[in-house]
Amino acid sequence: MTPLAFSMLRILSDGQFHSGEDIAKGLDVSRASLCNAAKAIEAAGIELDRIRGRGYRMNRPFEWMEREACMEKLGNKGFDIEIRDVVDSTNSELLRTNAPHRKVLAAELQTCGRGRMGRKWEAELGGSLTFSIAWQFDRGAGFLSGLGLATSLALKRAMQACGIEIFIKWPNDLLHQFRKLGGILIEVKGDMLGPTFVVIGIGVNFSLSEKARESIDQAVTCIDAISACKPGRNRLFVAILSELHDILEQFEREGFSPFREEWSECHVYQGKPVRLRLPSGKMEEGRVIGVNERGEILLETGKGQLSFASGEVSLRGMA
Ligand code: ATP
Ligand code: BTN
């Protein structure tokens, strides 16, 4: 998607027809360039209606991210929000630029989104909330092991405030009826003693095309499919930042301990039998007891109670 394609899309966002001539004149480009921009928009998965004599119309207009409105709603939480049209990965960009404490970067379109363990995170223009937060902790990386879980709790609280019930799957997935709605990717730079520069990346699906669903190798869902009131991306973005701000400040002082109980209540496999795939490829089975103050999962196994750090571990439920 070129800058011209974004400019054209913004004009079409009112859902009305606009003639090619008017758009080209307004943007000071040729009709041929406009035609290419329309093709780029369609290639990005956005449907356009084209009617001879009337022009172009966006079939299903979406809500753009709005920096000023979000900053105003957040009040004095100290975040500096930037919204860009296209970024490869909001996590990569904040890491590359050593972004300052409390910088938030959201992207309308993320082209190379990343999940844990080098996996891919799919996102579509207008259909996803993709953003990252830079946060600096005075403490070392060891102190941060429960940060992903604390972040998932902020997401759970924010969704609840917007009327959406979700569960968390250890360590970093947001689920609705066992379908993945969102995920968290925490990346850390710094030494063991601190300070530590952390990037917290969050992806939430708002609407998913058939094509996107097919390209994801697990059951997925989106806000539009599970919520009657369908909060917009800006509303959920503000709600998440607001909850996350409070949780990060408390986490900085007290670590993960104060969140343990609430987190376990939101865990989709609490008390249930699960199977863990360890980095060695070995499987471990047991019943989930909860999580400890470091965010490690506690399992009751045939060998007694064992704890596992999230690292490269994947958890799956058992029938
Ligand atoms: P685990 O953390 O237990 O290994 P996981 O399989 O969900 O769980 P993650 O690394 O957390 O793995 O997330 C990346 C995975 O998420 C991808 O491999 C893909 O299956 C899935 N995925 C990618 N994009 C999306 C999306 N937009 N919505 C939901 N799921 C997605
Ligand atoms: C996962 O489930 O493995 C984590 C997915 C995290 C996706 C978000 S989208 C914004 C940020 N930028 C990325 O490249 N990844 C995270």
Short mmCIF file of N, CA and C in Angstrom, two decimals, residues 46-198:
data_model
loop_
_atom_site.label_atom_id
_atom_site.label_comp_id
_atom_site.label_asym_id
_atom_site.label_seq_id
_atom_site.Cartn_x
_atom_site.Cartn_y
_atom_site.Cartn_z
N ILE A 46 -9.16 -4.81 0.65
CA ILE A 46 -10.28 -3.89 0.87
C ILE A 46 -11.14 -3.88 -0.39
N GLU A 47 -12.45 -4.14 -0.20
CA GLU A 47 -13.33 -4.20 -1.38
C GLU A 47 -13.79 -2.80 -1.77
N LEU A 48 -13.64 -2.50 -3.07
CA LEU A 48 -14.13 -1.21 -3.58
C LEU A 48 -15.25 -1.49 -4.57
N ASP A 49 -16.31 -0.66 -4.52
CA ASP A 49 -17.33 -0.70 -5.57
C ASP A 49 -16.90 0.31 -6.61
N ARG A 50 -16.91 -0.09 -7.88
CA ARG A 50 -16.60 0.87 -8.96
C ARG A 50 -17.78 0.87 -9.89
N ILE A 51 -18.40 2.04 -10.05
CA ILE A 51 -19.53 2.13 -10.98
C ILE A 51 -19.26 3.24 -11.98
N ARG A 52 -19.38 2.86 -13.24
CA ARG A 52 -19.13 3.84 -14.29
C ARG A 52 -20.05 5.05 -14.11
N GLY A 53 -19.50 6.21 -14.17
CA GLY A 53 -20.31 7.44 -14.04
C GLY A 53 -20.46 7.89 -12.59
N ARG A 54 -20.18 7.00 -11.62
CA ARG A 54 -20.30 7.42 -10.21
C ARG A 54 -18.95 7.40 -9.50
N GLY A 55 -18.09 6.49 -9.89
CA GLY A 55 -16.73 6.46 -9.31
C GLY A 55 -16.50 5.29 -8.38
N TYR A 56 -15.76 5.58 -7.30
CA TYR A 56 -15.37 4.52 -6.36
C TYR A 56 -16.09 4.71 -5.02
N ARG A 57 -16.32 3.58 -4.36
CA ARG A 57 -16.88 3.62 -3.01
C ARG A 57 -16.29 2.46 -2.21
N MET A 58 -16.04 2.72 -0.96
CA MET A 58 -15.53 1.65 -0.10
C MET A 58 -16.71 0.81 0.33
N ASN A 59 -16.62 -0.49 0.09
CA ASN A 59 -17.75 -1.35 0.37
C ASN A 59 -18.07 -1.43 1.86
N ARG A 60 -17.03 -1.64 2.66
CA ARG A 60 -17.23 -1.71 4.12
C ARG A 60 -16.24 -0.79 4.81
N PRO A 61 -16.60 0.50 4.99
CA PRO A 61 -15.66 1.45 5.60
C PRO A 61 -15.26 0.99 6.99
N PHE A 62 -14.01 1.23 7.38
CA PHE A 62 -13.57 0.88 8.73
C PHE A 62 -13.16 2.12 9.50
N GLU A 63 -13.02 1.95 10.79
CA GLU A 63 -12.64 3.07 11.65
C GLU A 63 -11.11 3.21 11.65
N TRP A 64 -10.61 4.38 11.29
CA TRP A 64 -9.17 4.61 11.32
C TRP A 64 -8.73 4.86 12.76
N MET A 65 -7.48 4.59 13.03
CA MET A 65 -6.93 4.90 14.35
C MET A 65 -6.77 6.41 14.45
N GLU A 66 -7.11 6.96 15.61
CA GLU A 66 -7.08 8.43 15.75
C GLU A 66 -6.24 8.83 16.94
N ARG A 67 -5.06 9.32 16.66
CA ARG A 67 -4.09 9.66 17.71
C ARG A 67 -4.64 10.68 18.72
N GLU A 68 -5.11 11.83 18.19
CA GLU A 68 -5.50 12.92 19.10
C GLU A 68 -6.61 12.48 20.05
N ALA A 69 -7.64 11.84 19.47
CA ALA A 69 -8.78 11.41 20.29
C ALA A 69 -8.32 10.42 21.35
N CYS A 70 -7.41 9.52 20.98
CA CYS A 70 -6.95 8.50 21.96
C CYS A 70 -6.13 9.17 23.06
N MET A 71 -5.25 10.09 22.69
CA MET A 71 -4.43 10.80 23.69
C MET A 71 -5.34 11.53 24.67
N GLU A 72 -6.36 12.16 24.13
CA GLU A 72 -7.26 12.94 24.99
C GLU A 72 -8.02 12.03 25.95
N LYS A 73 -8.51 10.90 25.43
CA LYS A 73 -9.28 9.98 26.28
C LYS A 73 -8.39 9.37 27.37
N LEU A 74 -7.11 9.17 27.05
CA LEU A 74 -6.21 8.54 28.02
C LEU A 74 -5.84 9.46 29.17
N GLY A 75 -5.93 10.76 28.92
CA GLY A 75 -5.58 11.71 29.97
C GLY A 75 -4.09 11.66 30.24
N ASN A 76 -3.73 11.80 31.53
CA ASN A 76 -2.30 11.95 31.83
C ASN A 76 -1.62 10.63 32.21
N LYS A 77 -1.75 9.66 31.34
CA LYS A 77 -1.10 8.36 31.62
C LYS A 77 0.35 8.38 31.14
N GLY A 78 0.76 9.43 30.47
CA GLY A 78 2.17 9.57 30.10
C GLY A 78 2.59 8.84 28.84
N PHE A 79 1.63 8.28 28.09
CA PHE A 79 1.99 7.60 26.85
C PHE A 79 2.16 8.61 25.71
N ASP A 80 3.14 8.34 24.86
CA ASP A 80 3.27 9.14 23.64
C ASP A 80 2.91 8.23 22.47
N ILE A 81 1.75 8.48 21.90
CA ILE A 81 1.24 7.56 20.86
C ILE A 81 1.61 8.06 19.47
N GLU A 82 2.07 7.12 18.65
CA GLU A 82 2.27 7.43 17.23
C GLU A 82 1.48 6.39 16.43
N ILE A 83 0.81 6.86 15.39
CA ILE A 83 0.08 5.92 14.53
C ILE A 83 0.62 6.04 13.12
N ARG A 84 1.06 4.92 12.57
CA ARG A 84 1.59 4.94 11.20
C ARG A 84 0.71 4.09 10.30
N ASP A 85 0.72 4.46 9.02
CA ASP A 85 -0.07 3.69 8.06
C ASP A 85 0.51 2.28 7.90
N VAL A 86 1.80 2.19 7.60
CA VAL A 86 2.41 0.87 7.36
C VAL A 86 3.69 0.71 8.17
N VAL A 87 3.85 -0.42 8.81
CA VAL A 87 5.07 -0.76 9.53
C VAL A 87 5.28 -2.26 9.31
N ASP A 88 6.53 -2.70 9.24
CA ASP A 88 6.73 -4.16 9.11
C ASP A 88 6.21 -4.85 10.37
N SER A 89 6.75 -4.43 11.52
CA SER A 89 6.27 -4.96 12.79
C SER A 89 6.45 -3.84 13.81
N THR A 90 5.41 -3.54 14.56
CA THR A 90 5.52 -2.44 15.54
C THR A 90 6.57 -2.80 16.60
N ASN A 91 6.69 -4.10 16.94
CA ASN A 91 7.73 -4.51 17.89
C ASN A 91 9.11 -4.23 17.31
N SER A 92 9.33 -4.68 16.07
CA SER A 92 10.65 -4.50 15.44
C SER A 92 11.01 -3.02 15.37
N GLU A 93 10.04 -2.20 15.04
CA GLU A 93 10.32 -0.77 14.87
C GLU A 93 10.73 -0.12 16.21
N LEU A 94 10.04 -0.46 17.29
CA LEU A 94 10.41 0.13 18.59
C LEU A 94 11.77 -0.39 19.06
N LEU A 95 12.07 -1.64 18.75
CA LEU A 95 13.38 -2.20 19.14
C LEU A 95 14.51 -1.55 18.34
N ARG A 96 14.29 -1.44 17.02
CA ARG A 96 15.28 -0.84 16.12
C ARG A 96 15.65 0.56 16.53
N THR A 97 14.64 1.33 16.97
CA THR A 97 14.85 2.75 17.22
C THR A 97 15.12 3.05 18.70
N ASN A 98 15.29 2.01 19.51
CA ASN A 98 15.46 2.21 20.96
C ASN A 98 14.46 3.24 21.47
N ALA A 99 13.20 2.99 21.20
CA ALA A 99 12.15 3.97 21.51
C ALA A 99 12.16 4.34 22.99
N PRO A 100 11.82 5.59 23.30
CA PRO A 100 11.81 6.02 24.71
C PRO A 100 10.70 5.37 25.53
N HIS A 101 10.91 5.39 26.85
CA HIS A 101 9.93 4.89 27.82
C HIS A 101 8.53 5.44 27.51
N ARG A 102 7.55 4.57 27.49
CA ARG A 102 6.13 4.91 27.30
C ARG A 102 5.77 5.33 25.88
N LYS A 103 6.66 5.06 24.94
CA LYS A 103 6.29 5.33 23.54
C LYS A 103 5.39 4.20 23.06
N VAL A 104 4.32 4.57 22.35
CA VAL A 104 3.39 3.57 21.82
C VAL A 104 3.32 3.73 20.31
N LEU A 105 3.48 2.65 19.59
CA LEU A 105 3.39 2.71 18.13
C LEU A 105 2.29 1.75 17.67
N ALA A 106 1.31 2.32 16.95
CA ALA A 106 0.24 1.48 16.39
C ALA A 106 0.32 1.57 14.87
N ALA A 107 -0.04 0.49 14.19
CA ALA A 107 0.03 0.49 12.72
C ALA A 107 -1.33 0.16 12.13
N GLU A 108 -1.72 0.93 11.11
CA GLU A 108 -2.95 0.58 10.38
C GLU A 108 -2.73 -0.75 9.67
N LEU A 109 -1.51 -0.92 9.13
CA LEU A 109 -1.19 -2.15 8.40
C LEU A 109 0.19 -2.64 8.83
N GLN A 110 0.23 -3.85 9.35
CA GLN A 110 1.50 -4.44 9.76
C GLN A 110 1.81 -5.55 8.74
N THR A 111 2.94 -5.41 8.06
CA THR A 111 3.20 -6.33 6.95
C THR A 111 3.98 -7.59 7.34
N CYS A 112 4.77 -7.52 8.41
CA CYS A 112 5.55 -8.70 8.84
C CYS A 112 5.39 -8.91 10.33
N GLY A 113 4.15 -9.02 10.79
CA GLY A 113 3.89 -9.20 12.22
C GLY A 113 4.49 -10.50 12.71
N ARG A 114 4.99 -10.46 13.94
CA ARG A 114 5.66 -11.64 14.50
C ARG A 114 4.94 -12.13 15.75
N GLY A 115 4.90 -13.45 15.90
CA GLY A 115 4.41 -14.06 17.13
C GLY A 115 5.59 -14.64 17.88
N ARG A 116 5.32 -15.46 18.88
CA ARG A 116 6.40 -16.09 19.63
C ARG A 116 7.16 -17.06 18.75
N MET A 117 8.39 -17.32 19.12
CA MET A 117 9.22 -18.34 18.48
C MET A 117 9.28 -18.20 16.96
N GLY A 118 9.39 -16.97 16.51
CA GLY A 118 9.54 -16.72 15.07
C GLY A 118 8.30 -17.00 14.25
N ARG A 119 7.16 -17.18 14.90
CA ARG A 119 5.94 -17.45 14.13
C ARG A 119 5.38 -16.16 13.55
N LYS A 120 4.47 -16.32 12.61
CA LYS A 120 3.93 -15.17 11.91
C LYS A 120 2.63 -14.70 12.58
N TRP A 121 2.42 -13.39 12.62
CA TRP A 121 1.15 -12.85 13.11
C TRP A 121 0.44 -12.19 11.93
N GLU A 122 -0.74 -12.72 11.57
CA GLU A 122 -1.49 -12.21 10.42
C GLU A 122 -2.31 -10.99 10.84
N ALA A 123 -2.31 -9.97 9.99
CA ALA A 123 -3.14 -8.79 10.27
C ALA A 123 -3.61 -8.19 8.95
N GLU A 124 -4.81 -7.62 8.99
CA GLU A 124 -5.36 -7.04 7.77
C GLU A 124 -5.67 -5.57 7.99
N LEU A 125 -5.54 -4.82 6.92
CA LEU A 125 -5.80 -3.39 6.99
C LEU A 125 -7.23 -3.13 7.50
N GLY A 126 -7.33 -2.36 8.57
CA GLY A 126 -8.64 -2.00 9.13
C GLY A 126 -9.27 -3.11 9.96
N GLY A 127 -8.71 -4.32 9.92
CA GLY A 127 -9.34 -5.44 10.59
C GLY A 127 -8.60 -5.90 11.83
N SER A 128 -7.53 -5.20 12.18
CA SER A 128 -6.73 -5.64 13.33
C SER A 128 -6.30 -4.44 14.16
N LEU A 129 -6.05 -4.73 15.42
CA LEU A 129 -5.41 -3.73 16.28
C LEU A 129 -4.01 -4.26 16.51
N THR A 130 -3.01 -3.56 16.02
CA THR A 130 -1.63 -4.02 16.16
C THR A 130 -0.80 -2.86 16.71
N PHE A 131 -0.25 -3.04 17.89
CA PHE A 131 0.55 -1.96 18.46
C PHE A 131 1.55 -2.50 19.48
N SER A 132 2.53 -1.64 19.80
CA SER A 132 3.55 -2.02 20.77
C SER A 132 3.84 -0.84 21.70
N ILE A 133 4.29 -1.19 22.89
CA ILE A 133 4.61 -0.18 23.91
C ILE A 133 6.05 -0.39 24.35
N ALA A 134 6.81 0.70 24.41
CA ALA A 134 8.18 0.61 24.95
C ALA A 134 8.12 1.00 26.43
N TRP A 135 8.74 0.18 27.27
CA TRP A 135 8.71 0.46 28.72
C TRP A 135 10.09 0.13 29.29
N GLN A 136 10.60 1.03 30.09
CA GLN A 136 11.91 0.77 30.70
C GLN A 136 11.76 0.43 32.18
N PHE A 137 12.33 -0.70 32.57
CA PHE A 137 12.30 -1.12 33.98
C PHE A 137 13.69 -0.94 34.56
N ASP A 138 13.76 -0.48 35.81
CA ASP A 138 15.07 -0.34 36.46
C ASP A 138 15.68 -1.70 36.75
N ARG A 139 14.81 -2.70 36.95
CA ARG A 139 15.30 -4.03 37.34
C ARG A 139 15.79 -4.82 36.13
N GLY A 140 16.42 -5.96 36.44
CA GLY A 140 16.96 -6.82 35.39
C GLY A 140 15.92 -7.73 34.78
N ALA A 141 16.32 -8.43 33.72
CA ALA A 141 15.39 -9.27 32.96
C ALA A 141 14.74 -10.36 33.82
N GLY A 142 15.45 -10.86 34.83
CA GLY A 142 14.92 -11.94 35.66
C GLY A 142 13.63 -11.53 36.35
N PHE A 143 13.51 -10.26 36.68
CA PHE A 143 12.34 -9.74 37.40
C PHE A 143 11.09 -9.74 36.49
N LEU A 144 11.33 -9.81 35.17
CA LEU A 144 10.23 -9.59 34.23
C LEU A 144 9.52 -10.84 33.76
N SER A 145 9.85 -11.99 34.36
CA SER A 145 9.31 -13.23 33.80
C SER A 145 7.77 -13.30 33.81
N GLY A 146 7.12 -12.58 34.71
CA GLY A 146 5.65 -12.64 34.73
C GLY A 146 5.00 -11.51 33.94
N LEU A 147 5.81 -10.75 33.22
CA LEU A 147 5.26 -9.56 32.56
C LEU A 147 4.23 -9.88 31.47
N GLY A 148 4.46 -10.96 30.73
CA GLY A 148 3.50 -11.35 29.69
C GLY A 148 2.16 -11.70 30.30
N LEU A 149 2.19 -12.36 31.44
CA LEU A 149 0.93 -12.75 32.09
C LEU A 149 0.22 -11.51 32.64
N ALA A 150 0.99 -10.60 33.22
CA ALA A 150 0.39 -9.36 33.73
C ALA A 150 -0.24 -8.59 32.57
N THR A 151 0.43 -8.60 31.42
CA THR A 151 -0.11 -7.90 30.25
C THR A 151 -1.42 -8.54 29.80
N SER A 152 -1.46 -9.88 29.83
CA SER A 152 -2.70 -10.54 29.39
C SER A 152 -3.86 -10.20 30.32
N LEU A 153 -3.55 -9.96 31.59
CA LEU A 153 -4.59 -9.57 32.53
C LEU A 153 -5.13 -8.17 32.19
N ALA A 154 -4.23 -7.28 31.77
CA ALA A 154 -4.67 -5.93 31.35
C ALA A 154 -5.62 -6.05 30.17
N LEU A 155 -5.31 -6.97 29.25
CA LEU A 155 -6.18 -7.16 28.09
C LEU A 155 -7.53 -7.73 28.50
N LYS A 156 -7.49 -8.67 29.42
CA LYS A 156 -8.74 -9.27 29.91
C LYS A 156 -9.62 -8.18 30.56
N ARG A 157 -9.00 -7.35 31.41
CA ARG A 157 -9.77 -6.29 32.08
C ARG A 157 -10.32 -5.27 31.07
N ALA A 158 -9.49 -4.92 30.08
CA ALA A 158 -9.92 -3.93 29.08
C ALA A 158 -11.08 -4.47 28.25
N MET A 159 -10.99 -5.74 27.88
CA MET A 159 -12.08 -6.34 27.07
C MET A 159 -13.36 -6.36 27.90
N GLN A 160 -13.21 -6.71 29.17
CA GLN A 160 -14.37 -6.77 30.06
C GLN A 160 -15.04 -5.38 30.14
N ALA A 161 -14.21 -4.35 30.25
CA ALA A 161 -14.74 -2.98 30.31
C ALA A 161 -15.48 -2.62 29.02
N CYS A 162 -15.14 -3.30 27.92
CA CYS A 162 -15.82 -3.06 26.64
C CYS A 162 -16.90 -4.10 26.38
N GLY A 163 -17.24 -4.88 27.40
CA GLY A 163 -18.35 -5.84 27.27
C GLY A 163 -17.97 -7.15 26.59
N ILE A 164 -16.69 -7.48 26.55
CA ILE A 164 -16.27 -8.73 25.88
C ILE A 164 -15.63 -9.67 26.90
N GLU A 165 -16.15 -10.89 26.97
CA GLU A 165 -15.60 -11.88 27.90
C GLU A 165 -14.59 -12.76 27.19
N ILE A 166 -13.39 -12.80 27.71
CA ILE A 166 -12.38 -13.67 27.12
C ILE A 166 -11.69 -14.49 28.22
N PHE A 167 -10.97 -15.49 27.79
CA PHE A 167 -10.10 -16.24 28.70
C PHE A 167 -8.67 -16.07 28.23
N ILE A 168 -7.75 -16.38 29.13
CA ILE A 168 -6.33 -16.31 28.79
C ILE A 168 -5.83 -17.74 28.69
N LYS A 169 -4.94 -17.98 27.74
CA LYS A 169 -4.26 -19.28 27.71
C LYS A 169 -2.79 -19.03 27.97
N TRP A 170 -2.26 -19.69 29.00
CA TRP A 170 -0.86 -19.50 29.36
C TRP A 170 0.02 -19.79 28.16
N PRO A 171 1.04 -18.98 27.84
CA PRO A 171 1.35 -17.78 28.61
C PRO A 171 0.81 -16.48 27.99
N ASN A 172 0.45 -16.50 26.69
CA ASN A 172 0.28 -15.20 26.05
C ASN A 172 -0.90 -15.09 25.09
N ASP A 173 -1.83 -16.04 25.14
CA ASP A 173 -2.93 -16.01 24.16
C ASP A 173 -4.23 -15.52 24.77
N LEU A 174 -5.01 -14.82 23.97
CA LEU A 174 -6.35 -14.40 24.39
C LEU A 174 -7.34 -15.24 23.62
N LEU A 175 -8.22 -15.92 24.33
CA LEU A 175 -9.14 -16.84 23.68
C LEU A 175 -10.59 -16.47 23.96
N HIS A 176 -11.44 -16.76 22.98
CA HIS A 176 -12.87 -16.72 23.19
C HIS A 176 -13.39 -18.07 22.70
N GLN A 177 -14.02 -18.80 23.58
CA GLN A 177 -14.50 -20.16 23.26
C GLN A 177 -13.41 -20.98 22.55
N PHE A 178 -12.24 -20.96 23.12
CA PHE A 178 -11.09 -21.73 22.64
C PHE A 178 -10.61 -21.32 21.25
N ARG A 179 -11.04 -20.18 20.78
CA ARG A 179 -10.53 -19.65 19.51
C ARG A 179 -9.65 -18.45 19.82
N LYS A 180 -8.57 -18.32 19.07
CA LYS A 180 -7.60 -17.26 19.40
C LYS A 180 -8.07 -15.90 18.86
N LEU A 181 -8.16 -14.96 19.79
CA LEU A 181 -8.61 -13.60 19.46
C LEU A 181 -7.43 -12.64 19.39
N GLY A 182 -6.41 -12.93 20.16
CA GLY A 182 -5.27 -12.01 20.20
C GLY A 182 -4.07 -12.65 20.86
N GLY A 183 -2.95 -11.94 20.76
CA GLY A 183 -1.72 -12.48 21.36
C GLY A 183 -0.80 -11.35 21.80
N ILE A 184 0.20 -11.74 22.56
CA ILE A 184 1.15 -10.77 23.14
C ILE A 184 2.56 -11.26 22.85
N LEU A 185 3.41 -10.36 22.43
CA LEU A 185 4.82 -10.71 22.21
C LEU A 185 5.70 -9.74 22.98
N ILE A 186 6.40 -10.27 24.01
CA ILE A 186 7.27 -9.41 24.83
C ILE A 186 8.70 -9.64 24.39
N GLU A 187 9.41 -8.57 24.11
CA GLU A 187 10.82 -8.69 23.74
C GLU A 187 11.63 -7.76 24.64
N VAL A 188 12.79 -8.27 25.06
CA VAL A 188 13.57 -7.58 26.09
C VAL A 188 14.99 -7.32 25.62
N LYS A 189 15.48 -6.11 25.91
CA LYS A 189 16.88 -5.78 25.64
C LYS A 189 17.47 -5.27 26.95
N GLY A 190 18.72 -5.59 27.23
CA GLY A 190 19.31 -5.10 28.48
C GLY A 190 20.03 -6.23 29.18
N ASP A 191 20.76 -5.92 30.29
CA ASP A 191 21.47 -7.02 30.94
C ASP A 191 20.70 -7.54 32.14
N MET A 192 21.20 -8.60 32.71
CA MET A 192 20.49 -9.30 33.78
C MET A 192 20.26 -8.40 35.00
N LEU A 193 21.11 -7.40 35.20
CA LEU A 193 20.97 -6.57 36.41
C LEU A 193 20.10 -5.33 36.17
N GLY A 194 19.80 -5.05 34.93
CA GLY A 194 18.99 -3.88 34.59
C GLY A 194 19.86 -2.66 34.35
N PRO A 195 19.29 -1.55 33.86
CA PRO A 195 17.88 -1.45 33.49
C PRO A 195 17.55 -2.30 32.26
N THR A 196 16.26 -2.51 32.07
CA THR A 196 15.82 -3.35 30.95
C THR A 196 14.84 -2.57 30.08
N PHE A 197 15.09 -2.66 28.79
CA PHE A 197 14.22 -2.01 27.81
C PHE A 197 13.29 -3.09 27.25
N VAL A 198 12.01 -2.88 27.46
CA VAL A 198 11.04 -3.92 27.06
C VAL A 198 10.10 -3.39 25.99
#
